mmCIF file of C-alpha atoms in Angstrom:
data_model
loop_
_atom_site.group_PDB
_atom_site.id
_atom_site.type_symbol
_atom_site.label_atom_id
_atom_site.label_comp_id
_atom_site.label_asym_id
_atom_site.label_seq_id
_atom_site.Cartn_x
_atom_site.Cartn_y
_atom_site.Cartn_z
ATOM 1 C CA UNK A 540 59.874 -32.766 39.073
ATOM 2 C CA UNK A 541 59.053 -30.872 42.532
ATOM 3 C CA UNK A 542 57.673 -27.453 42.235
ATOM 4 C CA UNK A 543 60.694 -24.650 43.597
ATOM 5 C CA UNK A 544 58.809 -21.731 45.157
ATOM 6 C CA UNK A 545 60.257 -18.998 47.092
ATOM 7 C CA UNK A 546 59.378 -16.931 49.640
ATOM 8 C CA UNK A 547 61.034 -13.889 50.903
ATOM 9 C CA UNK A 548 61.144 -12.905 54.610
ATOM 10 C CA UNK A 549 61.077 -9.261 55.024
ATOM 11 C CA UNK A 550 60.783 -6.367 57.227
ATOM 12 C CA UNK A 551 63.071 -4.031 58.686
ATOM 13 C CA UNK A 552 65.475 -4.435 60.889
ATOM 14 C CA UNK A 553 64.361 -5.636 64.660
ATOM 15 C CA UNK A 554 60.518 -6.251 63.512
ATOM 16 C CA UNK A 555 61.366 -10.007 64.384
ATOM 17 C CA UNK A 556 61.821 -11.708 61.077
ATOM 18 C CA UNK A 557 63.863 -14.301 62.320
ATOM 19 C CA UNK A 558 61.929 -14.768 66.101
ATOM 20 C CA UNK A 559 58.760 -15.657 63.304
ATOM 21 C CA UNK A 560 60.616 -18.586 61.222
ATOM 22 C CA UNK A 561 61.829 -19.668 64.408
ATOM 23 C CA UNK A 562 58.217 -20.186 65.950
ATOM 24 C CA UNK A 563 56.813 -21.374 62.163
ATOM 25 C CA UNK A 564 60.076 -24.339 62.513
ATOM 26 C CA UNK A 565 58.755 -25.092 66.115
ATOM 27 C CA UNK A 566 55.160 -25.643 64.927
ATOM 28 C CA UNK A 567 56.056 -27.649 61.877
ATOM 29 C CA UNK A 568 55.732 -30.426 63.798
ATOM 30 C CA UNK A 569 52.214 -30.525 64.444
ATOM 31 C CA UNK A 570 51.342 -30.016 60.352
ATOM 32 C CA UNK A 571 53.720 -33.016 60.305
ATOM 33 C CA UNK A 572 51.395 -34.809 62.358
ATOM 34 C CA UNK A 573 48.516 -33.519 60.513
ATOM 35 C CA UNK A 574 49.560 -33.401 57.276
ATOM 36 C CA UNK A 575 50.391 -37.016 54.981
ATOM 37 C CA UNK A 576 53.558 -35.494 54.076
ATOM 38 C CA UNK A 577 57.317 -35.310 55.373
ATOM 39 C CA UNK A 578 58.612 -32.136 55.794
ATOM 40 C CA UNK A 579 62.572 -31.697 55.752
ATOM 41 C CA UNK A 580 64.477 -28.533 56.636
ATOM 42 C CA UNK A 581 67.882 -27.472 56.187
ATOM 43 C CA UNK A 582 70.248 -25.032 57.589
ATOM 44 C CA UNK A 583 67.964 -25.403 61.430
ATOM 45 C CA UNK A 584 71.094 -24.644 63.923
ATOM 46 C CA UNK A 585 70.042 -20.758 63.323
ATOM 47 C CA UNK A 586 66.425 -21.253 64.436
ATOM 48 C CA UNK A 587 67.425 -23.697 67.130
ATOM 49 C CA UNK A 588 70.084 -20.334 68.250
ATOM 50 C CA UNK A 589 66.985 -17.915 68.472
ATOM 51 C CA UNK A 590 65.022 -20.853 69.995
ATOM 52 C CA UNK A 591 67.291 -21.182 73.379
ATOM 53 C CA UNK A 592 67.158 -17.279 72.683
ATOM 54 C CA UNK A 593 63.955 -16.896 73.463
ATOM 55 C CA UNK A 594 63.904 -19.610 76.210
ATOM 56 C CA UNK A 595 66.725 -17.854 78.405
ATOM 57 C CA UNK A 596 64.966 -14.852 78.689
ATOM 58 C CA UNK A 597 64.727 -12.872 82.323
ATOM 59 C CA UNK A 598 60.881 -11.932 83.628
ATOM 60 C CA UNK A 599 61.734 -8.622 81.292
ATOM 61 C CA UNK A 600 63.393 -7.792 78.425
ATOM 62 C CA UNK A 601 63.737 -5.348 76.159
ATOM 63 C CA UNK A 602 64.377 -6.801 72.386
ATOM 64 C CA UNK A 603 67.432 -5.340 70.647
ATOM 65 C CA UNK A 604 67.751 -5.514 66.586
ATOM 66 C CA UNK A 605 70.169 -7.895 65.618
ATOM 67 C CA UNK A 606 73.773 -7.517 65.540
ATOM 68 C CA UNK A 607 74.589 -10.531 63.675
ATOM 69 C CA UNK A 608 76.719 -9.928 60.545
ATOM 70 C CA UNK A 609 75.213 -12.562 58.468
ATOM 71 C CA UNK A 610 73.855 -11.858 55.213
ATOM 72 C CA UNK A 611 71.057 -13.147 53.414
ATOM 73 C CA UNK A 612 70.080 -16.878 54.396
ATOM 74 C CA UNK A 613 68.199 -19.199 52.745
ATOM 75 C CA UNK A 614 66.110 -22.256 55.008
ATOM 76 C CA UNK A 615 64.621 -25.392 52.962
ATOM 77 C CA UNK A 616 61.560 -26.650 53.311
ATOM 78 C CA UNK A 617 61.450 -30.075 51.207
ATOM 79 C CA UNK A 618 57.784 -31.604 51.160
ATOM 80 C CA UNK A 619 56.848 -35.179 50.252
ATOM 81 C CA UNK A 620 54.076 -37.672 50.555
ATOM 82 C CA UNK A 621 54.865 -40.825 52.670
ATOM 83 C CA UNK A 622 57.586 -43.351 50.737
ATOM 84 C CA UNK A 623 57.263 -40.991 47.683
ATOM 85 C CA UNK A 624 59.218 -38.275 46.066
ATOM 86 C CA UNK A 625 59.632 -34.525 47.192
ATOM 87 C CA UNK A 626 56.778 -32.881 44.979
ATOM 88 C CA UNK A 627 57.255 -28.936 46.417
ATOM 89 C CA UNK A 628 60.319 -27.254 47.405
ATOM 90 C CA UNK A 629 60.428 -24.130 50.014
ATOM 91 C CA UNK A 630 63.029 -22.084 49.921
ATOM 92 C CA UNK A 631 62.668 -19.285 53.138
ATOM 93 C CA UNK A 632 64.961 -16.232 52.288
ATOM 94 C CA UNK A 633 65.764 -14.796 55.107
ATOM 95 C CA UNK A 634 66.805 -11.017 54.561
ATOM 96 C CA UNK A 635 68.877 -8.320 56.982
ATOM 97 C CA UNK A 636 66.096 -5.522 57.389
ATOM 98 C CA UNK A 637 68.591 -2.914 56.998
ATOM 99 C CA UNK A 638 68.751 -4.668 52.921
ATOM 100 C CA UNK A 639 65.356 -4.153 52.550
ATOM 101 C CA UNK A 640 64.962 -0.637 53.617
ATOM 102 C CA UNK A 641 68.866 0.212 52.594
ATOM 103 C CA UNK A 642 69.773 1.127 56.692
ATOM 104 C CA UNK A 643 73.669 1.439 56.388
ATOM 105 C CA UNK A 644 74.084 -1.298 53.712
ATOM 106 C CA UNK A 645 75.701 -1.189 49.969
ATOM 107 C CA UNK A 646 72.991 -0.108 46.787
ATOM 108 C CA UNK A 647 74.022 -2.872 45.718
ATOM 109 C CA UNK A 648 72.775 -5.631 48.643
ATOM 110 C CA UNK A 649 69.581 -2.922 48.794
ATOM 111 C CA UNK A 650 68.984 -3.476 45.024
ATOM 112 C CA UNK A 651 69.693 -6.795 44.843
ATOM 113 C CA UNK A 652 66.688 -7.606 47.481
ATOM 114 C CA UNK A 653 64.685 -5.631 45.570
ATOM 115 C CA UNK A 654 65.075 -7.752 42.560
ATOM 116 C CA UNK A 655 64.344 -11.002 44.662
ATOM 117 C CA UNK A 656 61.539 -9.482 45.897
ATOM 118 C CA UNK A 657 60.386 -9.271 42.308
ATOM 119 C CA UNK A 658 60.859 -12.717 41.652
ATOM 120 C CA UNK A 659 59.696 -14.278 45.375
ATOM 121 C CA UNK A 660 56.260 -16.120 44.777
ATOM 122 C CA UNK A 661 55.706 -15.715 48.290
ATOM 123 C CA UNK A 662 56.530 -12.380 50.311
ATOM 124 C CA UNK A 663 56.258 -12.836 54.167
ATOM 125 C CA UNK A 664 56.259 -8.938 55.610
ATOM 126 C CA UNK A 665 56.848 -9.218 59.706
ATOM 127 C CA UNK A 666 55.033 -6.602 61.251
ATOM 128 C CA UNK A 667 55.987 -5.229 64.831
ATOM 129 C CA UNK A 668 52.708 -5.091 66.477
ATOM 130 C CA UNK A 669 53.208 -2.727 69.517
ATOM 131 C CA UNK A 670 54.312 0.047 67.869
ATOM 132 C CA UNK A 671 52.067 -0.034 65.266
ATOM 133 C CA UNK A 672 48.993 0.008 67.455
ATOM 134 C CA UNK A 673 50.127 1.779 70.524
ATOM 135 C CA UNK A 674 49.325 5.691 71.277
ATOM 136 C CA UNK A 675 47.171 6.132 68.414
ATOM 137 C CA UNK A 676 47.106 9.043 66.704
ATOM 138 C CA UNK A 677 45.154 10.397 63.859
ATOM 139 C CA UNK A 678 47.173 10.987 60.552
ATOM 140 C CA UNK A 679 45.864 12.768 57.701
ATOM 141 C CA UNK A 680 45.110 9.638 55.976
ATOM 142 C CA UNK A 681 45.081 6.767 58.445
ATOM 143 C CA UNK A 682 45.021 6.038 62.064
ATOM 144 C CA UNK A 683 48.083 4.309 62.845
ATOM 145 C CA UNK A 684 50.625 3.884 66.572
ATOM 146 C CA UNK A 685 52.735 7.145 66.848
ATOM 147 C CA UNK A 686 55.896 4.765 66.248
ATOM 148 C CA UNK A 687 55.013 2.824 63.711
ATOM 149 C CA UNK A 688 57.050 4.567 60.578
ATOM 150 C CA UNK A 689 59.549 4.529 62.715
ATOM 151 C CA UNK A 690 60.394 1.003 63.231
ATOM 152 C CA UNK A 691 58.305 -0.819 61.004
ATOM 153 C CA UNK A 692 59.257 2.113 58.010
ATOM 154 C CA UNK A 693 56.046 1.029 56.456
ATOM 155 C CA UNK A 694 56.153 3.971 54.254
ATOM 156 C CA UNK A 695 58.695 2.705 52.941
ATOM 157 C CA UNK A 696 57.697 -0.510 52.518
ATOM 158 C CA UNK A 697 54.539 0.455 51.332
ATOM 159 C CA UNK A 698 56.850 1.821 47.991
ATOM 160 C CA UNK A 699 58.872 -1.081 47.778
ATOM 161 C CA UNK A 700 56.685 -4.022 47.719
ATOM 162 C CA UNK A 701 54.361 -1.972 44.881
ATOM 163 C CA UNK A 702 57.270 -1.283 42.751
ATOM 164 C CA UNK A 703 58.030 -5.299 43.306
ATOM 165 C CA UNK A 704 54.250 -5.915 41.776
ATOM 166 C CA UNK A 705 54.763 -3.374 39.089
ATOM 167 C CA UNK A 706 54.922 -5.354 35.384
ATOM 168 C CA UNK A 707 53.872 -8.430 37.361
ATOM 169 C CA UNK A 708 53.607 -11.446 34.962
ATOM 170 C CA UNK A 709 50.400 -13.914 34.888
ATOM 171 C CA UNK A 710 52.367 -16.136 37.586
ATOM 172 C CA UNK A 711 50.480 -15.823 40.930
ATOM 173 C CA UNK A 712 51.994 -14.714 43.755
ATOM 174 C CA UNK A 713 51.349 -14.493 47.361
ATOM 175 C CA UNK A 714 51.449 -11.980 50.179
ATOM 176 C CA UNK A 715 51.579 -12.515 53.740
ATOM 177 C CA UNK A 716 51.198 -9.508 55.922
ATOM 178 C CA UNK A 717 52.440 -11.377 59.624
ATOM 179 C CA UNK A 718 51.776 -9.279 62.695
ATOM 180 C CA UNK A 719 54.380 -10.437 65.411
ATOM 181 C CA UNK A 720 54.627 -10.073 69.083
ATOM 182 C CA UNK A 721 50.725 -9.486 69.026
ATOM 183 C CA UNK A 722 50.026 -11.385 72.946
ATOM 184 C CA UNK A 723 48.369 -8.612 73.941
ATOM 185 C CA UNK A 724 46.294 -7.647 71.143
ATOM 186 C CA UNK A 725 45.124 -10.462 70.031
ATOM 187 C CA UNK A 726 43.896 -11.085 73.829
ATOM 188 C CA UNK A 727 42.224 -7.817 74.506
ATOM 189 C CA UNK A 728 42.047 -5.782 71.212
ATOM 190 C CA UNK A 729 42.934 -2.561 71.053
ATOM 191 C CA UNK A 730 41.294 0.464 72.937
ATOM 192 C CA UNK A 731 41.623 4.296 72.286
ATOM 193 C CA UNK A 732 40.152 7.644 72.000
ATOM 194 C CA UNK A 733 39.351 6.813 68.721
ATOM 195 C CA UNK A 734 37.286 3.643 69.202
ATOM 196 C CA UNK A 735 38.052 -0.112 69.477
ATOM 197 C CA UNK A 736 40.017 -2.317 67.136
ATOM 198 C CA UNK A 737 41.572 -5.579 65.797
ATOM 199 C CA UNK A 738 45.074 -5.774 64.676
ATOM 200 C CA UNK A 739 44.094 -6.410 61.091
ATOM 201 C CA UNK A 740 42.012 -3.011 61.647
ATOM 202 C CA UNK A 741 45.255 -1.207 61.790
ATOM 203 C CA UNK A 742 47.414 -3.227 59.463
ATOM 204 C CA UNK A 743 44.843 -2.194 56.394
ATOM 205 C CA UNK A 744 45.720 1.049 57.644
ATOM 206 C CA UNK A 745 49.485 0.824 57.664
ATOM 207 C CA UNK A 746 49.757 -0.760 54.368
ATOM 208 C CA UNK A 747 46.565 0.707 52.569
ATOM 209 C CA UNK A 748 48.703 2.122 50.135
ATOM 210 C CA UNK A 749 49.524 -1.202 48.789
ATOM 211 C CA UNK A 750 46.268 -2.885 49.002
ATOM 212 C CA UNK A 751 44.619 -0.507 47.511
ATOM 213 C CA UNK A 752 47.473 -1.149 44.380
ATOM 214 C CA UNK A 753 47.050 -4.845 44.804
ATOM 215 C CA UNK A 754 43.154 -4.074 44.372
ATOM 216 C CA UNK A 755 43.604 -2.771 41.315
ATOM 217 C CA UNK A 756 42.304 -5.062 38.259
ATOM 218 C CA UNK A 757 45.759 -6.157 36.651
ATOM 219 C CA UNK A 758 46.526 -7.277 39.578
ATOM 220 C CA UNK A 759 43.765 -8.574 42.027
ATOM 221 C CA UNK A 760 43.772 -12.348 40.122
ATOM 222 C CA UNK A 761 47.145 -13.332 40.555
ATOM 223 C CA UNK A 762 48.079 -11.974 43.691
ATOM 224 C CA UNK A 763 46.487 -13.716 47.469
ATOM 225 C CA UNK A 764 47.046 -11.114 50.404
ATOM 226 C CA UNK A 765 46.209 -12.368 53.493
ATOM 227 C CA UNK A 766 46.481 -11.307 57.281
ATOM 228 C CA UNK A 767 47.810 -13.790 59.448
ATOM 229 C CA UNK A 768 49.309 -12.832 62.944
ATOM 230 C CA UNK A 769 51.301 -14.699 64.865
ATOM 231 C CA UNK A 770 52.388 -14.883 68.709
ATOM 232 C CA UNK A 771 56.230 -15.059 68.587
ATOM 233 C CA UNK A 772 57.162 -14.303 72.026
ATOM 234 C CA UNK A 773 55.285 -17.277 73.468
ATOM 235 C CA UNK A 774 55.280 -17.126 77.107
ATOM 236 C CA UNK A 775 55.872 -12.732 77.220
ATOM 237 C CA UNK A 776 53.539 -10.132 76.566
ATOM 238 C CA UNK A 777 54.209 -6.369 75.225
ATOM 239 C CA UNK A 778 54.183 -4.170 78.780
ATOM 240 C CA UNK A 779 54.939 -0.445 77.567
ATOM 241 C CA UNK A 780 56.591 1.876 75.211
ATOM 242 C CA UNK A 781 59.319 4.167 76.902
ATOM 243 C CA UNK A 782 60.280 6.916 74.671
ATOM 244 C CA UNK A 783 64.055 7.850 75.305
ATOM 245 C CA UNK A 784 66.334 10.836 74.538
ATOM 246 C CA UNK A 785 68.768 10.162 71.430
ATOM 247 C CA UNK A 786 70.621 13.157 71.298
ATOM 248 C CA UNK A 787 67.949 15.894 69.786
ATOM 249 C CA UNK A 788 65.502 13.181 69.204
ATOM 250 C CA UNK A 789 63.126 10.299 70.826
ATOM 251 C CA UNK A 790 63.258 6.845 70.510
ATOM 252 C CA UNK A 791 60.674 4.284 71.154
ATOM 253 C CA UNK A 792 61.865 1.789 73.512
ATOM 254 C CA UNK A 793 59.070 -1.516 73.815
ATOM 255 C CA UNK A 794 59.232 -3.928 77.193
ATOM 256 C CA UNK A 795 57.734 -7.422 77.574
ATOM 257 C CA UNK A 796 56.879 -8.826 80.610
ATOM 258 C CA UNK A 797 56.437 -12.758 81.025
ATOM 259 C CA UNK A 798 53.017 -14.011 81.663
ATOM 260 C CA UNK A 799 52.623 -15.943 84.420
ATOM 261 C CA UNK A 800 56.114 -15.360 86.009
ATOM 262 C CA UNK A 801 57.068 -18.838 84.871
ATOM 263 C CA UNK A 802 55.527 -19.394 81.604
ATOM 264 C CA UNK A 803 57.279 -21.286 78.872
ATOM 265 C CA UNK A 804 58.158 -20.414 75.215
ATOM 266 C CA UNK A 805 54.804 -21.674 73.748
ATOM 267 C CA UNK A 806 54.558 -19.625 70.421
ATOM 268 C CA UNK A 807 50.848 -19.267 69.056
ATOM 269 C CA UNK A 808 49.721 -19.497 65.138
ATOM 270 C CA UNK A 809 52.942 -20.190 64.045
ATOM 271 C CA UNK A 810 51.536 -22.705 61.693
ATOM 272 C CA UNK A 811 48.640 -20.273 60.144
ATOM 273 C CA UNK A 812 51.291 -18.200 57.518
ATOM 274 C CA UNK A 813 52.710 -21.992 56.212
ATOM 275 C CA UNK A 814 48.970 -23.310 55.898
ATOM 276 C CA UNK A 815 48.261 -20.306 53.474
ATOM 277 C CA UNK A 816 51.725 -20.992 51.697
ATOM 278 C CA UNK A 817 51.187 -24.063 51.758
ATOM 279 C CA UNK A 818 47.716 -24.163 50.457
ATOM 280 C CA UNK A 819 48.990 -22.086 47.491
ATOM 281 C CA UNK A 820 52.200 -24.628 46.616
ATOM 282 C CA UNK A 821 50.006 -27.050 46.519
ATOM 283 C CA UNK A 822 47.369 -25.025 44.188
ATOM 284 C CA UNK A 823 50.341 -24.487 42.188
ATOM 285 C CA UNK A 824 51.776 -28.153 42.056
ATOM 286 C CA UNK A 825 48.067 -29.887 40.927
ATOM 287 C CA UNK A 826 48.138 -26.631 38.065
ATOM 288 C CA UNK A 827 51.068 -28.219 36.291
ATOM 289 C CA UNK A 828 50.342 -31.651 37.154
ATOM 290 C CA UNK A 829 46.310 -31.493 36.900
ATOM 291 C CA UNK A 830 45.718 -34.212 39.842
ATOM 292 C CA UNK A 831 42.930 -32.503 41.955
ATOM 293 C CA UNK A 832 42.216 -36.342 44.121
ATOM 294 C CA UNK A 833 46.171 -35.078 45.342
ATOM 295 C CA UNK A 834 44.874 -32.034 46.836
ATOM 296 C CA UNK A 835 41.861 -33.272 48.039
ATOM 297 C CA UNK A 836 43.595 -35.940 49.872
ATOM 298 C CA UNK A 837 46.345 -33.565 51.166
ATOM 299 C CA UNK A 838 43.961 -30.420 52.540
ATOM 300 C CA UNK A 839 41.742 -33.359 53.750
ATOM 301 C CA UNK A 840 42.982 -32.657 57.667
ATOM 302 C CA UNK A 841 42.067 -28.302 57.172
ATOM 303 C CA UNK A 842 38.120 -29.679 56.354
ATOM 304 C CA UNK A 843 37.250 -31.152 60.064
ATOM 305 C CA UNK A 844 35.579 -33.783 57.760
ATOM 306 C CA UNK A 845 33.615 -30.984 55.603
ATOM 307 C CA UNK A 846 34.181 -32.642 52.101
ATOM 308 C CA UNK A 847 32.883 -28.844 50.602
ATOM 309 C CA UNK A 848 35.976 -26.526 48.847
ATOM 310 C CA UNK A 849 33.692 -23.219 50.001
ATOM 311 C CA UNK A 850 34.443 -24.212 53.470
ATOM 312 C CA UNK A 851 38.364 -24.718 52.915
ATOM 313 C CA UNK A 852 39.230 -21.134 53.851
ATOM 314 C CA UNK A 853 37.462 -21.199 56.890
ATOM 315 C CA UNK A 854 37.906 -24.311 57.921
ATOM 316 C CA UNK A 855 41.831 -23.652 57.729
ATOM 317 C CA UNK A 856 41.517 -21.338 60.578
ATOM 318 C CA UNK A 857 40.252 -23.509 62.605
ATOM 319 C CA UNK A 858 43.096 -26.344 62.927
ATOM 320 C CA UNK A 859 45.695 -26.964 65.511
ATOM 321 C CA UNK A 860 45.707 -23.223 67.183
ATOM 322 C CA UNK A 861 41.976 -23.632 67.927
ATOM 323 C CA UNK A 862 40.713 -20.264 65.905
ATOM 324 C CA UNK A 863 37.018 -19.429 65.536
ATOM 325 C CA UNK A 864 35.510 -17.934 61.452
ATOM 326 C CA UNK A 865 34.516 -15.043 63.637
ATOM 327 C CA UNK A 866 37.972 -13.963 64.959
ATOM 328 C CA UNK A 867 38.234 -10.635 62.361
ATOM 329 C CA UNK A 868 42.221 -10.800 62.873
ATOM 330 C CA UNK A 869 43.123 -13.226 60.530
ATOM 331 C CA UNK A 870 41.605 -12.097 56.991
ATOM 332 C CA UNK A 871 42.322 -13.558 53.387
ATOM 333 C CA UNK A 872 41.875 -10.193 51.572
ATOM 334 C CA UNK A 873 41.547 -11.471 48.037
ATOM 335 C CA UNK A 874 43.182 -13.978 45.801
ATOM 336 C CA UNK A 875 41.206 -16.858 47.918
ATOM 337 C CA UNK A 876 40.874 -18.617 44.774
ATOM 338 C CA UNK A 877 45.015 -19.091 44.116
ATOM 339 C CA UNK A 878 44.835 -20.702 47.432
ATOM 340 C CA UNK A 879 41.639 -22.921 46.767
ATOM 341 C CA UNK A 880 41.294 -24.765 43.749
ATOM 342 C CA UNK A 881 37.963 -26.641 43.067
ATOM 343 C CA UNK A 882 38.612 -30.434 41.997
ATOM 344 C CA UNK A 883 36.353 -32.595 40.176
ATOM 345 C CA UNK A 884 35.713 -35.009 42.833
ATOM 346 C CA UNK A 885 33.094 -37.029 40.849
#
């Protein structure tokens, strides 16, 4: 019987929840390539939508939230070694943001994503990266982007996804903080008053609430959090931040510029947040079937022909987006073991 996990895609609404499956669908056909397995997905005519999306775009643009009335939406992912049956099933949950944070929606739809959240085994967060790390300023506790609570409402989320790990069973669980739209960033770090920084630098300090909860000792063995960033615009790179009049108030208003004039929609480390997830499927899978040669043979491409599990982690970084063990933006905070089991290869 495959192994059903789920994994909910959150954030609020316009962090680019949607733009990020979209670039992890395009890049699921290298791990295809690399991985012994077949993937098949269901429900793709959205992601091919925001793929021609992102394709038409002008030299600028300035992203708008979406507008789209759809609901919540769920995207398969249906993995099985060559000529055999599936043995893991994905099932993406694709969430409004205005659910998770309850922005003009029912209780109800806000409560019910709260639940799911409690049952995901997977939560993907998408973080917009430009406000979150532009015009630094010094808080009283943290050094965050002057914007950031207000479009990424991590405060917010900070609450909700600890109340989702409150009473948390033995089952493990995973967490995926996914920096998007971070071109820039991730090409010349950050620079300020303050110092010089990575992204990851100022997502421990956006969500610190949180991992310092997820530190804790109940729950630090069953739950993975990892940092994993991702380049969703492809070809564009984050110019500015206007800030605009909105009646008595300002609003932060981000441009992109394309790179190169010309440059195509060439997403980067798409593939990096569905090697952790599916690392820990996998981890999960061999635990109820106890077949460790399986996993072996199916992380064999991640090792670059190292045959030692202490390298696995690393080693992961490294494939198809060409990542160095030095770069300090892509971090597994803890839970490495629920995403690295150690078989008896003798």
């Amino acid at each position: 019987m495959a192994l059903e996990l789920k994994i909910a895609m959150v954030g609020p609404r316009g962090t680019g929840k949607t733009s990020l499956l979209t670039g992890v669908w395009r890049e699921l056909g290298k791990l295809n390539q690399t991985l012994p397995l077949y993937v098949d997905i269901t429900e793709t005519q959205v992601l091919q939508e925001k793929m021609l999306e992102m394709q038409r775009h002008a030299i600028e643009f300035v992203p708008q939230p979406s507008t789209s009335s759809r609901g919540r939406q769920s995207f398969f992912f249906t993995l099985s070694p060559a000529d055999k049956k599936p043995i893991i099933r994905l099932e993406f949950v694709d969430y409004p943001g205005g659910y998770l944070v309850q922005e003009g929606t029912e209780p109800t739809e806000h409560q019910e994503t709260r639940a799911l959240l409690r049952d995901s085994d997977v939560i993907l967060l998408a973080i917009d990266t430009p406000p979150m790390v532009t015009m630094l300023e010094q808080r009283p506790d943290r050094l965050i982007g002057r914007w950031c609570d207000y479009v990424n409402r991590n405060l917010e989320v900070n609450q909700i996804l600890m109340d989702s790990y409150q009473n948390l069973s033995r089952r493990p669980r995973l967490l995926l903080l996914v920096p998007v739209k971070t071109e820039m960033h991730l090409r010349i770090g950050i620079s300020s008053k303050y110092g010089n920084f990575v992204v990851s630098d100022i997502v421990k300090n956006a969500y610190g609430p949180l991992l310092t909860r997820l530190r804790s000792p109940k729950l630090a063995s069953n739950v993975a959090v990892a940092i994993t960033p991702v380049n969703t615009l492809g070809g564009f790179e984050f110019s500015h931040i206007d800030e605009v009049s909105s009646g008595a108030s300002l609003e932060p208003r981000p441009h992109y510029r394309r790179r190169g004039g010309t440059a195509a929609y060439q997403p980067k480390y798409a593939e990096q947040p569905m090697i952790h997830i599916l690392r820990f499927a996998i981890s999960r899978h061999l635990e109820q079937i106890g077949n460790p040669t399986l996993l072996y043979r199916l992380l064999a491409p991640f090792r670059r022909g190292s045959i030692t599990y202490e390298q696995l982690e690393r080693q992961s970084l490294q494939t198809l987006s060409g990542l160095t063990v030095q770069d300090r933006n892509f971090q597994i905070l803890q839970g490495g073991h629920l995403l690295e089991p150690r078989p008896n290869l003798d």
